Amino acid sequence: MWRLLAACAAVAVAVPPCPKIHTWHNVTAYRGTWKAQLSSISETARFFWPNCTEMDGPTPVFEVVGGKAVESGSASFGFEIGPDDDFDVAYSLTMVRTSQEPLNPTESLRLLPRAAERMEGRQLFKSMACSYVIAAAGPAQPDVRAEPFNGATCLWERNEGIGENYQVDFSPPEDLHV
């Protein structure tokens, strides 16, 4: 775990030299494989890879694999504000867990349906998910709201002078003994 955190911290220090990028962000998972998707909510947001190329489409998608350090910017992005943007700009980062296997491969998959039966209420996501709404009240004043779904743990932290970093995790059901 400490190696992962150290690797994430090392990546956070290296800020790509891309002009016009307002903030940089690392996205990591402690466990599981997750599909990450970015989307503008208010005003136009543009997202960039660390090699300074713009991410494809209005809702770019990338994969985050738990326990792996952020390699070559595969789970890092830059956010560019437009010339007419003000602090009414907001965007979202949604991460949905795509791996359903137990963390310990020797454990039986037959326990997963029992664990799912214990969850009550209407589910907005079928899988575990984290949805972050990201805005700012002013310069260097991030306003991030993290919403967990189906047992996910959604974390974020300021990376002073650079941006915010986002992490996802989950506590496996007790039945899985992992």
PDB file of C-alpha atoms in Angstrom:
ATOM      1  CA  MET A   1       0.000   0.000   0.000  1.00  0.00           C
ATOM      2  CA  TRP A   2       2.783   2.445   0.903  1.00  0.00           C
ATOM      3  CA  ARG A   3       4.519   1.768  -2.421  1.00  0.00           C
ATOM      4  CA  LEU A   4       1.324   2.681  -4.264  1.00  0.00           C
ATOM      5  CA  LEU A   5       0.971   5.900  -2.275  1.00  0.00           C
ATOM      6  CA  ALA A   6       4.620   6.779  -2.833  1.00  0.00           C
ATOM      7  CA  ALA A   7       4.267   6.135  -6.567  1.00  0.00           C
ATOM      8  CA  CYS A   8       1.136   8.295  -6.696  1.00  0.00           C
ATOM      9  CA  ALA A   9       2.897  11.076  -4.819  1.00  0.00           C
ATOM     10  CA  ALA A  10       5.856  10.878  -7.201  1.00  0.00           C
ATOM     11  CA  VAL A  11       3.561  11.271 -10.195  1.00  0.00           C
ATOM     12  CA  ALA A  12       1.723  14.142  -8.532  1.00  0.00           C
ATOM     13  CA  VAL A  13       4.946  16.141  -8.297  1.00  0.00           C
ATOM     14  CA  ALA A  14       5.673  15.921 -12.046  1.00  0.00           C
ATOM     15  CA  VAL A  15       3.452  18.524 -13.712  1.00  0.00           C
ATOM     16  CA  PRO A  16       3.434  18.268 -17.521  1.00  0.00           C
ATOM     17  CA  PRO A  17       4.552  21.483 -19.257  1.00  0.00           C
ATOM     18  CA  CYS A  18       1.308  22.018 -21.182  1.00  0.00           C
ATOM     19  CA  PRO A  19       0.234  25.617 -21.826  1.00  0.00           C
ATOM     20  CA  LYS A  20      -3.234  26.757 -20.740  1.00  0.00           C
ATOM     21  CA  ILE A  21      -3.887  23.760 -18.433  1.00  0.00           C
ATOM     22  CA  HIS A  22      -5.420  25.100 -15.243  1.00  0.00           C
ATOM     23  CA  THR A  23      -5.190  22.007 -13.005  1.00  0.00           C
ATOM     24  CA  TRP A  24      -3.778  18.462 -13.091  1.00  0.00           C
ATOM     25  CA  HIS A  25      -5.340  15.396 -11.472  1.00  0.00           C
ATOM     26  CA  ASN A  26      -4.331  11.791 -10.753  1.00  0.00           C
ATOM     27  CA  VAL A  27      -6.994   9.108 -10.477  1.00  0.00           C
ATOM     28  CA  THR A  28      -6.138   5.906  -8.592  1.00  0.00           C
ATOM     29  CA  ALA A  29      -7.861   2.791  -7.249  1.00  0.00           C
ATOM     30  CA  TYR A  30      -6.685   0.811  -4.265  1.00  0.00           C
ATOM     31  CA  ARG A  31      -8.571  -2.305  -5.426  1.00  0.00           C
ATOM     32  CA  GLY A  32     -10.551  -3.430  -8.460  1.00  0.00           C
ATOM     33  CA  THR A  33     -10.717  -2.194 -12.032  1.00  0.00           C
ATOM     34  CA  TRP A  34     -12.756   0.936 -12.713  1.00  0.00           C
ATOM     35  CA  LYS A  35     -14.031   2.787 -15.786  1.00  0.00           C
ATOM     36  CA  ALA A  36     -13.533   6.526 -15.343  1.00  0.00           C
ATOM     37  CA  GLN A  37     -15.526   9.089 -17.330  1.00  0.00           C
ATOM     38  CA  LEU A  38     -15.288  12.898 -17.384  1.00  0.00           C
ATOM     39  CA  SER A  39     -18.128  15.208 -18.385  1.00  0.00           C
ATOM     40  CA  SER A  40     -18.877  18.942 -18.437  1.00  0.00           C
ATOM     41  CA  ILE A  41     -21.813  20.009 -16.287  1.00  0.00           C
ATOM     42  CA  SER A  42     -21.795  23.801 -16.501  1.00  0.00           C
ATOM     43  CA  GLU A  43     -19.819  25.714 -19.142  1.00  0.00           C
ATOM     44  CA  THR A  44     -17.411  23.909 -21.446  1.00  0.00           C
ATOM     45  CA  ALA A  45     -14.637  21.868 -19.867  1.00  0.00           C
ATOM     46  CA  ARG A  46     -11.750  20.511 -21.916  1.00  0.00           C
ATOM     47  CA  PHE A  47      -9.639  17.625 -20.664  1.00  0.00           C
ATOM     48  CA  PHE A  48      -6.073  16.751 -21.657  1.00  0.00           C
ATOM     49  CA  TRP A  49      -3.638  13.845 -21.345  1.00  0.00           C
ATOM     50  CA  PRO A  50      -0.232  14.572 -19.783  1.00  0.00           C
ATOM     51  CA  ASN A  51       1.313  14.557 -23.281  1.00  0.00           C
ATOM     52  CA  CYS A  52      -0.736  17.758 -23.903  1.00  0.00           C
ATOM     53  CA  THR A  53      -3.180  16.168 -26.383  1.00  0.00           C
ATOM     54  CA  GLU A  54      -6.871  16.770 -25.835  1.00  0.00           C
ATOM     55  CA  MET A  55      -8.914  13.771 -24.691  1.00  0.00           C
ATOM     56  CA  ASP A  56     -11.384  12.493 -27.301  1.00  0.00           C
ATOM     57  CA  GLY A  57     -15.054  13.408 -27.241  1.00  0.00           C
ATOM     58  CA  PRO A  58     -17.250  15.347 -24.849  1.00  0.00           C
ATOM     59  CA  THR A  59     -17.125  12.553 -22.232  1.00  0.00           C
ATOM     60  CA  PRO A  60     -13.628  11.006 -22.268  1.00  0.00           C
ATOM     61  CA  VAL A  61     -13.239   7.525 -20.765  1.00  0.00           C
ATOM     62  CA  PHE A  62     -10.168   5.769 -19.332  1.00  0.00           C
ATOM     63  CA  GLU A  63      -9.447   2.723 -17.171  1.00  0.00           C
ATOM     64  CA  VAL A  64      -8.019   2.723 -13.656  1.00  0.00           C
ATOM     65  CA  VAL A  65      -6.590  -0.550 -12.299  1.00  0.00           C
ATOM     66  CA  GLY A  66      -6.283  -0.999  -8.555  1.00  0.00           C
ATOM     67  CA  GLY A  67      -2.896  -1.489  -6.986  1.00  0.00           C
ATOM     68  CA  LYS A  68      -1.042  -0.150 -10.021  1.00  0.00           C
ATOM     69  CA  ALA A  69       0.807   3.124  -9.985  1.00  0.00           C
ATOM     70  CA  VAL A  70      -0.327   5.757 -12.468  1.00  0.00           C
ATOM     71  CA  GLU A  71       1.839   4.890 -15.461  1.00  0.00           C
ATOM     72  CA  SER A  72       2.611   7.272 -18.305  1.00  0.00           C
ATOM     73  CA  GLY A  73      -0.407   9.414 -17.533  1.00  0.00           C
ATOM     74  CA  SER A  74      -2.953   6.682 -18.233  1.00  0.00           C
ATOM     75  CA  ALA A  75      -5.039   7.819 -15.267  1.00  0.00           C
ATOM     76  CA  SER A  76      -4.075  11.489 -15.099  1.00  0.00           C
ATOM     77  CA  PHE A  77      -5.807  14.408 -16.740  1.00  0.00           C
ATOM     78  CA  GLY A  78      -5.523  18.141 -17.100  1.00  0.00           C
ATOM     79  CA  PHE A  79      -8.431  20.565 -17.005  1.00  0.00           C
ATOM     80  CA  GLU A  80      -8.438  23.660 -19.201  1.00  0.00           C
ATOM     81  CA  ILE A  81     -10.680  26.633 -18.557  1.00  0.00           C
ATOM     82  CA  GLY A  82     -11.870  28.581 -21.580  1.00  0.00           C
ATOM     83  CA  PRO A  83     -11.269  32.292 -22.094  1.00  0.00           C
ATOM     84  CA  ASP A  84     -14.898  33.114 -21.235  1.00  0.00           C
ATOM     85  CA  ASP A  85     -15.191  30.759 -18.273  1.00  0.00           C
ATOM     86  CA  ASP A  86     -15.841  32.089 -14.811  1.00  0.00           C
ATOM     87  CA  PHE A  87     -16.214  30.248 -11.543  1.00  0.00           C
ATOM     88  CA  ASP A  88     -19.586  28.865 -12.605  1.00  0.00           C
ATOM     89  CA  VAL A  89     -17.808  26.015 -14.408  1.00  0.00           C
ATOM     90  CA  ALA A  90     -18.318  22.480 -13.114  1.00  0.00           C
ATOM     91  CA  TYR A  91     -17.568  18.982 -14.351  1.00  0.00           C
ATOM     92  CA  SER A  92     -17.960  15.432 -13.131  1.00  0.00           C
ATOM     93  CA  LEU A  93     -15.707  12.427 -12.776  1.00  0.00           C
ATOM     94  CA  THR A  94     -17.620   9.165 -12.479  1.00  0.00           C
ATOM     95  CA  MET A  95     -15.902   5.874 -11.754  1.00  0.00           C
ATOM     96  CA  VAL A  96     -17.726   2.554 -12.072  1.00  0.00           C
ATOM     97  CA  ARG A  97     -16.165  -0.689 -10.881  1.00  0.00           C
ATOM     98  CA  THR A  98     -15.968  -3.091 -13.830  1.00  0.00           C
ATOM     99  CA  SER A  99     -14.306  -6.054 -12.093  1.00  0.00           C
ATOM    100  CA  GLN A 100     -16.603  -8.234 -10.024  1.00  0.00           C
ATOM    101  CA  GLU A 101     -14.183 -10.956  -8.971  1.00  0.00           C
ATOM    102  CA  PRO A 102     -13.277 -11.385  -5.324  1.00  0.00           C
ATOM    103  CA  LEU A 103      -9.949  -9.897  -4.351  1.00  0.00           C
ATOM    104  CA  ASN A 104      -8.601 -13.280  -3.327  1.00  0.00           C
ATOM    105  CA  PRO A 105      -8.721 -15.461  -6.483  1.00  0.00           C
ATOM    106  CA  THR A 106      -9.039 -18.664  -4.423  1.00  0.00           C
ATOM    107  CA  GLU A 107     -12.350 -17.437  -2.977  1.00  0.00           C
ATOM    108  CA  SER A 108     -15.557 -18.741  -4.538  1.00  0.00           C
ATOM    109  CA  LEU A 109     -17.657 -16.462  -6.731  1.00  0.00           C
ATOM    110  CA  ARG A 110     -20.792 -18.141  -5.397  1.00  0.00           C
ATOM    111  CA  LEU A 111     -20.776 -15.746  -2.415  1.00  0.00           C
ATOM    112  CA  LEU A 112     -21.263 -12.592  -4.507  1.00  0.00           C
ATOM    113  CA  PRO A 113     -25.049 -12.977  -5.065  1.00  0.00           C
ATOM    114  CA  ARG A 114     -25.610 -13.399  -1.299  1.00  0.00           C
ATOM    115  CA  ALA A 115     -23.677 -10.223  -0.598  1.00  0.00           C
ATOM    116  CA  ALA A 116     -25.721  -8.314  -3.194  1.00  0.00           C
ATOM    117  CA  GLU A 117     -28.982  -9.505  -1.599  1.00  0.00           C
ATOM    118  CA  ARG A 118     -28.052  -7.708   1.649  1.00  0.00           C
ATOM    119  CA  MET A 119     -28.057  -4.314  -0.081  1.00  0.00           C
ATOM    120  CA  GLU A 120     -31.381  -2.569   0.400  1.00  0.00           C
ATOM    121  CA  GLY A 121     -33.172   0.188  -1.486  1.00  0.00           C
ATOM    122  CA  ARG A 122     -33.169   1.354  -5.075  1.00  0.00           C
ATOM    123  CA  GLN A 123     -29.766   1.376  -6.703  1.00  0.00           C
ATOM    124  CA  LEU A 124     -28.822   4.190  -9.079  1.00  0.00           C
ATOM    125  CA  PHE A 125     -25.863   2.172 -10.347  1.00  0.00           C
ATOM    126  CA  LYS A 126     -25.797  -1.584 -10.850  1.00  0.00           C
ATOM    127  CA  SER A 127     -22.127  -1.729  -9.849  1.00  0.00           C
ATOM    128  CA  MET A 128     -20.025   0.043  -7.244  1.00  0.00           C
ATOM    129  CA  ALA A 129     -19.426   3.626  -8.321  1.00  0.00           C
ATOM    130  CA  CYS A 130     -18.103   6.996  -7.230  1.00  0.00           C
ATOM    131  CA  SER A 131     -19.355  10.222  -8.715  1.00  0.00           C
ATOM    132  CA  TYR A 132     -17.484  13.456  -8.063  1.00  0.00           C
ATOM    133  CA  VAL A 133     -18.899  16.882  -8.902  1.00  0.00           C
ATOM    134  CA  ILE A 134     -15.954  19.252  -9.257  1.00  0.00           C
ATOM    135  CA  ALA A 135     -16.174  23.038  -9.140  1.00  0.00           C
ATOM    136  CA  ALA A 136     -14.338  25.926  -7.505  1.00  0.00           C
ATOM    137  CA  ALA A 137     -15.581  28.829  -5.417  1.00  0.00           C
ATOM    138  CA  GLY A 138     -12.571  30.861  -6.585  1.00  0.00           C
ATOM    139  CA  PRO A 139      -8.854  30.530  -7.336  1.00  0.00           C
ATOM    140  CA  ALA A 140      -7.344  27.628  -5.369  1.00  0.00           C
ATOM    141  CA  GLN A 141     -10.705  26.992  -3.670  1.00  0.00           C
ATOM    142  CA  PRO A 142     -11.880  23.592  -4.956  1.00  0.00           C
ATOM    143  CA  ASP A 143     -15.424  22.531  -4.159  1.00  0.00           C
ATOM    144  CA  VAL A 144     -15.634  18.769  -4.665  1.00  0.00           C
ATOM    145  CA  ARG A 145     -18.651  16.643  -3.764  1.00  0.00           C
ATOM    146  CA  ALA A 146     -18.076  12.879  -3.712  1.00  0.00           C
ATOM    147  CA  GLU A 147     -21.026  10.507  -3.792  1.00  0.00           C
ATOM    148  CA  PRO A 148     -20.479   6.745  -3.235  1.00  0.00           C
ATOM    149  CA  PHE A 149     -22.798   4.054  -4.606  1.00  0.00           C
ATOM    150  CA  ASN A 150     -23.159   0.374  -3.639  1.00  0.00           C
ATOM    151  CA  GLY A 151     -20.343   0.185  -1.106  1.00  0.00           C
ATOM    152  CA  ALA A 152     -17.688   2.191  -2.948  1.00  0.00           C
ATOM    153  CA  THR A 153     -15.358   4.486  -1.010  1.00  0.00           C
ATOM    154  CA  CYS A 154     -14.737   7.828  -2.754  1.00  0.00           C
ATOM    155  CA  LEU A 155     -11.787   9.928  -1.609  1.00  0.00           C
ATOM    156  CA  TRP A 156     -10.147  13.100  -2.849  1.00  0.00           C
ATOM    157  CA  GLU A 157      -7.325  15.355  -1.745  1.00  0.00           C
ATOM    158  CA  ARG A 158      -5.840  18.709  -2.665  1.00  0.00           C
ATOM    159  CA  ASN A 159      -2.497  18.691  -4.387  1.00  0.00           C
ATOM    160  CA  GLU A 160      -1.593  22.268  -3.497  1.00  0.00           C
ATOM    161  CA  GLY A 161      -0.781  24.450  -6.508  1.00  0.00           C
ATOM    162  CA  ILE A 162      -1.506  21.602  -8.950  1.00  0.00           C
ATOM    163  CA  GLY A 163      -5.097  20.333  -8.583  1.00  0.00           C
ATOM    164  CA  GLU A 164      -6.938  17.542  -6.816  1.00  0.00           C
ATOM    165  CA  ASN A 165      -6.340  13.791  -6.813  1.00  0.00           C
ATOM    166  CA  TYR A 166      -9.134  11.215  -6.686  1.00  0.00           C
ATOM    167  CA  GLN A 167      -9.043   7.709  -5.206  1.00  0.00           C
ATOM    168  CA  VAL A 168     -11.578   4.880  -5.149  1.00  0.00           C
ATOM    169  CA  ASP A 169     -11.736   1.773  -2.987  1.00  0.00           C
ATOM    170  CA  PHE A 170     -14.259  -0.538  -1.385  1.00  0.00           C
ATOM    171  CA  SER A 171     -14.609  -2.841   1.570  1.00  0.00           C
ATOM    172  CA  PRO A 172     -15.278  -6.358   0.320  1.00  0.00           C
ATOM    173  CA  PRO A 173     -18.385  -8.032   1.734  1.00  0.00           C
ATOM    174  CA  GLU A 174     -17.613  -9.941   4.924  1.00  0.00           C
ATOM    175  CA  ASP A 175     -18.761 -13.154   3.246  1.00  0.00           C
ATOM    176  CA  LEU A 176     -15.751 -13.010   0.912  1.00  0.00           C
ATOM    177  CA  HIS A 177     -13.120 -13.200   3.707  1.00  0.00           C
ATOM    178  CA  VAL A 178     -10.509 -11.230   1.765  1.00  0.00           C
TER     179      VAL A 178
END
